[in-house]
XYZ file of C-alpha atoms in Angstrom:
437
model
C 0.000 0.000 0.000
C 1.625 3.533 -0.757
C 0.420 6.803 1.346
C 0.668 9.907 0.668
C 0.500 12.243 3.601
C -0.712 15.711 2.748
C -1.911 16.547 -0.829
C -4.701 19.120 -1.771
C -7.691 18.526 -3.548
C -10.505 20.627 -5.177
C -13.843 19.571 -3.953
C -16.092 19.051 -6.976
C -13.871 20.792 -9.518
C -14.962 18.379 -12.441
C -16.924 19.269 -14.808
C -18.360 15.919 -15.237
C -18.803 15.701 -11.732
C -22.407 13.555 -11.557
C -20.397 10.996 -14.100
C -17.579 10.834 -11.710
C -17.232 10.568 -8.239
C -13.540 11.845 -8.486
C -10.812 12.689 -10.732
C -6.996 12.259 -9.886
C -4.910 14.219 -12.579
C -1.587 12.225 -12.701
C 0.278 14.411 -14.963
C 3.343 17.300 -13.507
C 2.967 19.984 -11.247
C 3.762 22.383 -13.850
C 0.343 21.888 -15.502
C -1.711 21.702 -12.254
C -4.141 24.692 -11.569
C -4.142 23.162 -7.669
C -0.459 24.117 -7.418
C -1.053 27.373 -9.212
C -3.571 28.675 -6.516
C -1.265 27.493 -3.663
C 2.294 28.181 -4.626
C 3.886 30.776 -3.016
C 1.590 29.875 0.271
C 2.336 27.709 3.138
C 0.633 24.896 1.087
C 2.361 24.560 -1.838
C 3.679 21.454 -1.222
C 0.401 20.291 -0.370
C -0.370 21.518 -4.206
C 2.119 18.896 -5.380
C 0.814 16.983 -8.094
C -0.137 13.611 -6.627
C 2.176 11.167 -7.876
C 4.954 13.875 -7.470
C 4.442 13.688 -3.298
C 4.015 10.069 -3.969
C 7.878 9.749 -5.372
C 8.546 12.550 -2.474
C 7.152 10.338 0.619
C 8.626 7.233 -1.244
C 12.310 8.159 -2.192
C 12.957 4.239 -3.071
C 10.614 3.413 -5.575
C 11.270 4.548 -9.310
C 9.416 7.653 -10.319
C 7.517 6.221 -13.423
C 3.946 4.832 -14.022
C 3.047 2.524 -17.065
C -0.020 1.815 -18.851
C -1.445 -0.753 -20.786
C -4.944 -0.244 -22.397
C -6.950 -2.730 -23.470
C -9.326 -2.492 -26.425
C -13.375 -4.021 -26.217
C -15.176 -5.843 -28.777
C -16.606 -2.443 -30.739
C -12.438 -1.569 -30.847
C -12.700 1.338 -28.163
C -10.168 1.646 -24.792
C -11.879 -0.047 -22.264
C -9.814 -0.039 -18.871
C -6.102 -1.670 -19.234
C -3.671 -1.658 -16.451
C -2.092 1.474 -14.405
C 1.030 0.144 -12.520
C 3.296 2.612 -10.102
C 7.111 2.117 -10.177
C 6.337 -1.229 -11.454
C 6.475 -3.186 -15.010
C 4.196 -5.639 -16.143
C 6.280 -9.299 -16.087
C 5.867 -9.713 -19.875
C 6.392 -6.499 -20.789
C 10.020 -5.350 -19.368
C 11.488 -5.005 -22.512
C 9.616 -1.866 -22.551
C 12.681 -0.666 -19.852
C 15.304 -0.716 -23.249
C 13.126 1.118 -25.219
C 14.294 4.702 -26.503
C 14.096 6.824 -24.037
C 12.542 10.269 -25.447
C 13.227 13.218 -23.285
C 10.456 15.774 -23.125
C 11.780 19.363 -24.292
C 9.069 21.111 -22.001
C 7.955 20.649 -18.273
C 4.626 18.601 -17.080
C 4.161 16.926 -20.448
C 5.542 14.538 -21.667
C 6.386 15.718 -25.488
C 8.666 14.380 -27.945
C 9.404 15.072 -31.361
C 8.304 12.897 -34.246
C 10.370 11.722 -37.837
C 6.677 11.450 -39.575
C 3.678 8.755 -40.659
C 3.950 6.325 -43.114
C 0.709 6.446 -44.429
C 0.672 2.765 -46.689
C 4.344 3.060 -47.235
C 4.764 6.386 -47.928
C 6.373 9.031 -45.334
C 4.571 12.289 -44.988
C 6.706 14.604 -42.610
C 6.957 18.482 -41.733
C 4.210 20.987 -41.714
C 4.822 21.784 -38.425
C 2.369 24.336 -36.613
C 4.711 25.378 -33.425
C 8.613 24.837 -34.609
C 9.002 28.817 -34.503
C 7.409 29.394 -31.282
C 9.886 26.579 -30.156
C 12.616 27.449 -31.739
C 12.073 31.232 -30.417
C 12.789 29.892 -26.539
C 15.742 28.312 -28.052
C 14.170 24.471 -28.105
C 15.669 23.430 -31.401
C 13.416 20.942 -33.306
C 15.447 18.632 -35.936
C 14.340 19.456 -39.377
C 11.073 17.992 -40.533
C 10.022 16.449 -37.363
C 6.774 17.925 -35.878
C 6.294 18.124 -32.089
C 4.253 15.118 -30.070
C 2.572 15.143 -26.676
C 1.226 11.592 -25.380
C -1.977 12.155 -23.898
C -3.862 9.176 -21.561
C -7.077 11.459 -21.523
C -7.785 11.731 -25.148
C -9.378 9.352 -27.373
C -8.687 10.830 -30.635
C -5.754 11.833 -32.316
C -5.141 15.297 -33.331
C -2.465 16.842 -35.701
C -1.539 19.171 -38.540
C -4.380 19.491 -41.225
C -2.314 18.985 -44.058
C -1.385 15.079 -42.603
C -5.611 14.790 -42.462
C -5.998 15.677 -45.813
C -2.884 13.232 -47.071
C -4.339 10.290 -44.945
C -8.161 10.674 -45.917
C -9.180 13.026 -48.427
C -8.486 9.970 -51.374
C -10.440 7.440 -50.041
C -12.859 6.091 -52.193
C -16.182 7.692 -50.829
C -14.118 10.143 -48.177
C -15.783 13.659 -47.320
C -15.034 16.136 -45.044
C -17.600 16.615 -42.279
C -18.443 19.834 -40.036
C -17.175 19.267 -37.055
C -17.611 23.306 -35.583
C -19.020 26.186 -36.760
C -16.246 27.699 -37.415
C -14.465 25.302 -39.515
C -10.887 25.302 -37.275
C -11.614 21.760 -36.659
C -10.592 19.506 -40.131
C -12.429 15.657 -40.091
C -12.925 13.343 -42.654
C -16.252 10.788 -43.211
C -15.110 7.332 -44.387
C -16.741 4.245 -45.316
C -16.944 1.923 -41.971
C -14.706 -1.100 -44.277
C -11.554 1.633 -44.858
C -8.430 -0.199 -43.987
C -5.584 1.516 -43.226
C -1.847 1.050 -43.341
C -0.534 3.761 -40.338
C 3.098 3.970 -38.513
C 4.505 6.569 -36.604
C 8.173 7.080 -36.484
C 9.940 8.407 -33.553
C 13.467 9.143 -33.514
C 14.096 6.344 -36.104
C 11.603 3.631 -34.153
C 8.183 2.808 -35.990
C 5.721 2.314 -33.923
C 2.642 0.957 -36.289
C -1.398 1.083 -34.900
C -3.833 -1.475 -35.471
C -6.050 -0.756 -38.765
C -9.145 -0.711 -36.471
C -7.721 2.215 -34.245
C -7.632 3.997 -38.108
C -10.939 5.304 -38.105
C -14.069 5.000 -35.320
C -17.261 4.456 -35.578
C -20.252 6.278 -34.154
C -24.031 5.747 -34.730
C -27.028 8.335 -35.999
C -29.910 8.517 -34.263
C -32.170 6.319 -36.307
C -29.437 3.441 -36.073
C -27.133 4.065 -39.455
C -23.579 4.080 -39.021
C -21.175 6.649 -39.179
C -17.421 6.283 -39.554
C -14.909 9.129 -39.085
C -10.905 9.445 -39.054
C -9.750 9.030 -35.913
C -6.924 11.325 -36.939
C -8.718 15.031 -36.800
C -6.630 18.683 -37.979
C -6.783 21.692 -35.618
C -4.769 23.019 -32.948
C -3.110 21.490 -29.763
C -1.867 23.294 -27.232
C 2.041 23.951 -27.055
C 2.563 21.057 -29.742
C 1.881 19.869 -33.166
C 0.071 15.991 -32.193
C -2.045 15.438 -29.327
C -1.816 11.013 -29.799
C -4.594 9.732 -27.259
C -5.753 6.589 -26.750
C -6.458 5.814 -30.618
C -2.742 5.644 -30.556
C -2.137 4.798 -27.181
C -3.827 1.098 -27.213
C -0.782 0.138 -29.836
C 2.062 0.623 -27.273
C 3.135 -0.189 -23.990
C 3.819 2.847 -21.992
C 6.251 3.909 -19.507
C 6.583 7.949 -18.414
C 8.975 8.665 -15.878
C 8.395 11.928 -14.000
C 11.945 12.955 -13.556
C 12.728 15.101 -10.495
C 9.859 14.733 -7.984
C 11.607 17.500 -6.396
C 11.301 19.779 -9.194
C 8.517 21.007 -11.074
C 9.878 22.172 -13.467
C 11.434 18.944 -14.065
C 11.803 17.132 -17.863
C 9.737 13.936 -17.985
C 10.453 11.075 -20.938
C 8.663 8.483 -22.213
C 9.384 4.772 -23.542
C 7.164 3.175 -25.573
C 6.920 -0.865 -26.506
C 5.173 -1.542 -29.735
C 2.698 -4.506 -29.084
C 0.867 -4.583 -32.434
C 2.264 -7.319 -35.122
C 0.988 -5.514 -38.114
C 0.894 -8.259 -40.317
C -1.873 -10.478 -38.152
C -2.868 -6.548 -37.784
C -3.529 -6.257 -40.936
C -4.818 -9.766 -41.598
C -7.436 -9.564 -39.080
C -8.417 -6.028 -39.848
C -12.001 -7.018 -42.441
C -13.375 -9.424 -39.608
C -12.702 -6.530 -36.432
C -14.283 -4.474 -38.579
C -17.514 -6.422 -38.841
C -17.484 -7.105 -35.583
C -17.716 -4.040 -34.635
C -20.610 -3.298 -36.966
C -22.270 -6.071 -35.529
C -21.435 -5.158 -32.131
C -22.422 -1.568 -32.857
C -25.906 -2.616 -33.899
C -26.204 -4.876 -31.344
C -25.741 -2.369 -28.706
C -28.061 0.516 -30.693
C -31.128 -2.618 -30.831
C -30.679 -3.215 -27.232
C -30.664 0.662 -25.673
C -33.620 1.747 -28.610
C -35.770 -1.637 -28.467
C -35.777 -0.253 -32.410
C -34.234 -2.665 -35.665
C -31.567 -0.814 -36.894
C -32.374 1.736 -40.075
C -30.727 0.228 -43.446
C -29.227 2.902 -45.476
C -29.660 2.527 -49.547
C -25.399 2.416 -49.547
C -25.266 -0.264 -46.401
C -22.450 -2.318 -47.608
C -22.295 -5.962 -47.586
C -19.563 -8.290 -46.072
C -18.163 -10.713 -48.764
C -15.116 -11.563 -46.769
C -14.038 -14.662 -44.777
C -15.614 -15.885 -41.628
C -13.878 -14.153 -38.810
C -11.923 -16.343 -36.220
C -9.435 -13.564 -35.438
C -9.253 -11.350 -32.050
C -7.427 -8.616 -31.676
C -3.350 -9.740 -31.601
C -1.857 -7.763 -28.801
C 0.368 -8.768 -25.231
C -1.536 -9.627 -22.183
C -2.550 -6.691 -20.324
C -3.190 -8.634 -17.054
C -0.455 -8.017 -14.350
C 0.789 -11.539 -13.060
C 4.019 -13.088 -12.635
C 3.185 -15.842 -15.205
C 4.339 -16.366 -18.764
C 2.167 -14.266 -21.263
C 0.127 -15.525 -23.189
C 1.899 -16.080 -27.174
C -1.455 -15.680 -28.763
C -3.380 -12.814 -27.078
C -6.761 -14.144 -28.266
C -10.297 -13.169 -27.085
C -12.633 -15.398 -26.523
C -14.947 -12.786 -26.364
C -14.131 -11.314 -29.626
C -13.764 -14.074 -31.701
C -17.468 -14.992 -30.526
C -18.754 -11.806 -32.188
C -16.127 -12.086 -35.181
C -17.565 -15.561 -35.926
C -21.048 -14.135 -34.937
C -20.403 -11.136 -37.717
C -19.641 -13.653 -40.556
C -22.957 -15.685 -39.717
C -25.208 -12.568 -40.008
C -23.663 -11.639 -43.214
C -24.195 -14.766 -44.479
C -27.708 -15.124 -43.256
C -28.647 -11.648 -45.051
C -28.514 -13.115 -48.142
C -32.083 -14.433 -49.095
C -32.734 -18.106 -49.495
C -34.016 -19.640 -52.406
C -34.854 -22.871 -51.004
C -38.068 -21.527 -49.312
C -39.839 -18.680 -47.615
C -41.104 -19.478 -43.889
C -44.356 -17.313 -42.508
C -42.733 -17.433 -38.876
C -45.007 -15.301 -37.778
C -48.282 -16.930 -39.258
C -47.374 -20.185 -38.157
C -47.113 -18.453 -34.538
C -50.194 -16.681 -34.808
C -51.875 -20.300 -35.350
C -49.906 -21.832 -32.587
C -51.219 -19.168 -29.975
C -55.150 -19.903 -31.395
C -55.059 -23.820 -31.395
C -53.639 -23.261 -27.569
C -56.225 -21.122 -26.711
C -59.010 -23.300 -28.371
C -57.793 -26.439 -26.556
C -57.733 -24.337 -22.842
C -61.399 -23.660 -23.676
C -62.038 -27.335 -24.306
C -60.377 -28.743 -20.817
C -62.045 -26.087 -19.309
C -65.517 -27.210 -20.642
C -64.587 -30.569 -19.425
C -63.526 -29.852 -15.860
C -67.066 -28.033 -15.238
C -68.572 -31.657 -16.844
C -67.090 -33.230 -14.523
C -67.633 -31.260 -11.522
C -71.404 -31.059 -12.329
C -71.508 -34.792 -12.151
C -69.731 -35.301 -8.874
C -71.799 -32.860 -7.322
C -75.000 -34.352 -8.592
C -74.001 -37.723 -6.928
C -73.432 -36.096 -3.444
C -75.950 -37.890 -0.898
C -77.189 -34.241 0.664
C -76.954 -31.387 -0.849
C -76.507 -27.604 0.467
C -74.151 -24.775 1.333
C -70.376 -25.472 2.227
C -67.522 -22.934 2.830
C -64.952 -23.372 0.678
C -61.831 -23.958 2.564
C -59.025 -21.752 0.959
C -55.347 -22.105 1.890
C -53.731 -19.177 2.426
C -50.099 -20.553 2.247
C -47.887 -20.100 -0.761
C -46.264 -22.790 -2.528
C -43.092 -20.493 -2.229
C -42.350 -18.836 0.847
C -42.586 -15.107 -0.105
C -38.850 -13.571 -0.494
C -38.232 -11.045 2.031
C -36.737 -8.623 -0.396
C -36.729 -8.090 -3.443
C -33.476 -9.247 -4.627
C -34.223 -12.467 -3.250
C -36.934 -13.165 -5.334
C -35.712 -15.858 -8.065
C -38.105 -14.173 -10.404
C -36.377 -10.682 -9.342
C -32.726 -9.504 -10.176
C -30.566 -6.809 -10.621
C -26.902 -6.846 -11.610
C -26.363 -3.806 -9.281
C -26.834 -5.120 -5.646
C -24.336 -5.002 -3.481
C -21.931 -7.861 -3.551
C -23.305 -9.638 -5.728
């Protein structure tokens, strides 16, 4: 167990505060607003940022965290593992990685060669070189400026890298994102497979083809794919890479000086993304997460999804892939060599069967519903006939009773179930939200 001792806090400072019951920022003390409003006081170490008193109170661990994010069956982060001064056992090779230094304070920034974008490098265009080079923070020629960011889902950049990576896709279109246009996004067709690798300091570092683009849904149940690379600006930097880019790597980001805020923090980063089974796999994840998609949108609305005229059909082969990436559980075992969701390849395998069962049959059409509809009124017409027979039969006992007259029908008042005392004991009643359960 680690303890920190004193540490401020804002009380209900979020803005998503009825989503969250708290937010702990763990990035530097540069950036923290806490700090800000207590520096200078006899509190500002109390302002520390969190994991910075953390290091402070515990001078023998290592001052790093690393993260791991896994990816769900529609291909979106969902949870991972957070470790402090600790590296997953299967992942240590992550320690020899390049080590890239940030140039600023609090984040942690690096600069980056370019994307190969299917083979081809697209570099330069960078937005912020000047103002860097200006505080004398020399940026090597054609390499733009990159800050990691845990928070983020998206990834953010230069326009004219949008426009090279999208705009000549078959069926691409740039959609409004804001009013005022600063904000550049391209539409693509939900199949668009893409080839994507970011180099850093000579190290390529490619992202899963599903991480490419994301998919959203309209309100009457179509589908809507966008880039998940989007233009506009980023503050102090060229890239803002969230967890789009994030889920491909292994991350390590050591804090530097706890004692200093305005200490230089680096980052290592362990590519766990085989693009060939990457690439491979890609047509069946995609489906899947289609399938998922609508799966979800049927189950929330209680509506069948809307088919648009252009809904595109899957001619590709049955998926038995999952997703090929390390094991993002922390144990002291041997990971895992195949990575593989069970979970996943049931909806892969699940997406090839729908597409295959969309095509009509000409062996026969089935009224499922008449025959149904018939069931329910040959039921129904055979309840009416026992019941006609019961009151038969009771007529004639009765009429063979030696004396006839009034008697009080005993009723019990037991139940053949003893009543539950609440309601989540019922066995007709449950709720995945109790308590312990």
């Amino acid at each position: 167990m680690l303890t920190i001792c004193t540490e401020a806090v804002s009380y209900n400072a979020s803005p998503n505060a009825q989503l969250y019951s708290g937010l702990i920022g763990l990035g530097g003390t540069a950036a923290s607003q806490i700090y800000g409003l207590l520096q200078s006081t006899s509190y500002e170490d109390n302002g520390r940022a969190i994991l910075y008193n953390l290091f402070e109170h515990e001078p023998d661990l290592p001052n790093y965290t690393t993260w791991l994010m896994s990816r769900s069956e529609v291909g979106i982060t969902n949870g991972g593992v957070l470790t402090i001064s600790e590296v997953l056992s299967n992942m240590t090779a992550v320690l020899d990685a390049p080590r890239f230094d940030s140039p600023t304070a609090a984040d942690w920034t690096t600069y980056m060669d370019g994307v190969y974008v299917n083979g081809r490098l697209i570099s330069g265009h960078s937005n912020i070189t000047d103002l860097f080079e200006k505080n004398g923070i020399h940026v090597p020629k054609d390499n733009t400026v990159v800050t990691f960011d845990t928070g983020t889902a998206f990834m953010r950049g230069p326009d004219y890298y949008v426009h090279a990576i999208y705009k000549d896709i078959a069926g691409a279109a740039l959609v409004p994102v804001d009013p005022t246009g600063t904000i550049v996004a391209y539409s693509v067709p939900c199949n668009t497979k893409l080839n994507l690798t970011f180099s850093f300091s000579g190290t390529k570092y490619p992202i899963h083809p599903i991480d490419a683009i994301e998919l959203g849904m309209n309100d009457d149940g179509t589908f809507t794919c966008v880039g998940s690379i989007t233009g506009g600006d980023v503050p102090a930097a060229d890239w803002l890479l969230g967890s789009a880019f994030l889920r491909n790597v292994y991350q390590v980001y050591n804090y530097g000086n706890s004692s200093d805020i305005r200490a230089h923090p680096a980052t290592q980063l362990l590519s766990i993304v085989d693009p060939e089974k990457a690439w491979a796999e890609a047509d069946s994840l995609l489906l899947a997460r289609l399938v998922a998609y609508e799966a979800d949108y049927t189950s929330t609305s209680g509506l069948p999804r809307a088919t648009p005229s252009h809904a595109q059909s899957y001619s590709g082969p049955l998926a038995t892939a999952s997703i090929t990436a390390a094991d993002n559980e922390k144990h002291t075992a041997a990971a895992s060599g195949s990575g593989a969701s069970a979970a996943t390849a049931t909806h892969a395998a699940l997406a090839g069967a729908l597409a295959e069962d969309s095509i009509p049959s000409s062996a026969g059409n089935t009224d499922l519903p008449g025959l149904m509809r018939n069931s329910y009124i040959g039921l129904g017409l055979l309840g009416v006939v026992l019941v006609l027979l019961i009151v038969v039969i009771g007529l004639s006992v009765t009429s063979t009773r030696p004396s006839k007259g009034y008697r009080p029908l005993m009723v019990s008042r037991s139940r053949t179930m003893p009543m539950a005392e609440t309601a989540a004991e019922d066995p007709f009643y449950s709720t995945p939200y109790d308590s312990g359960k």
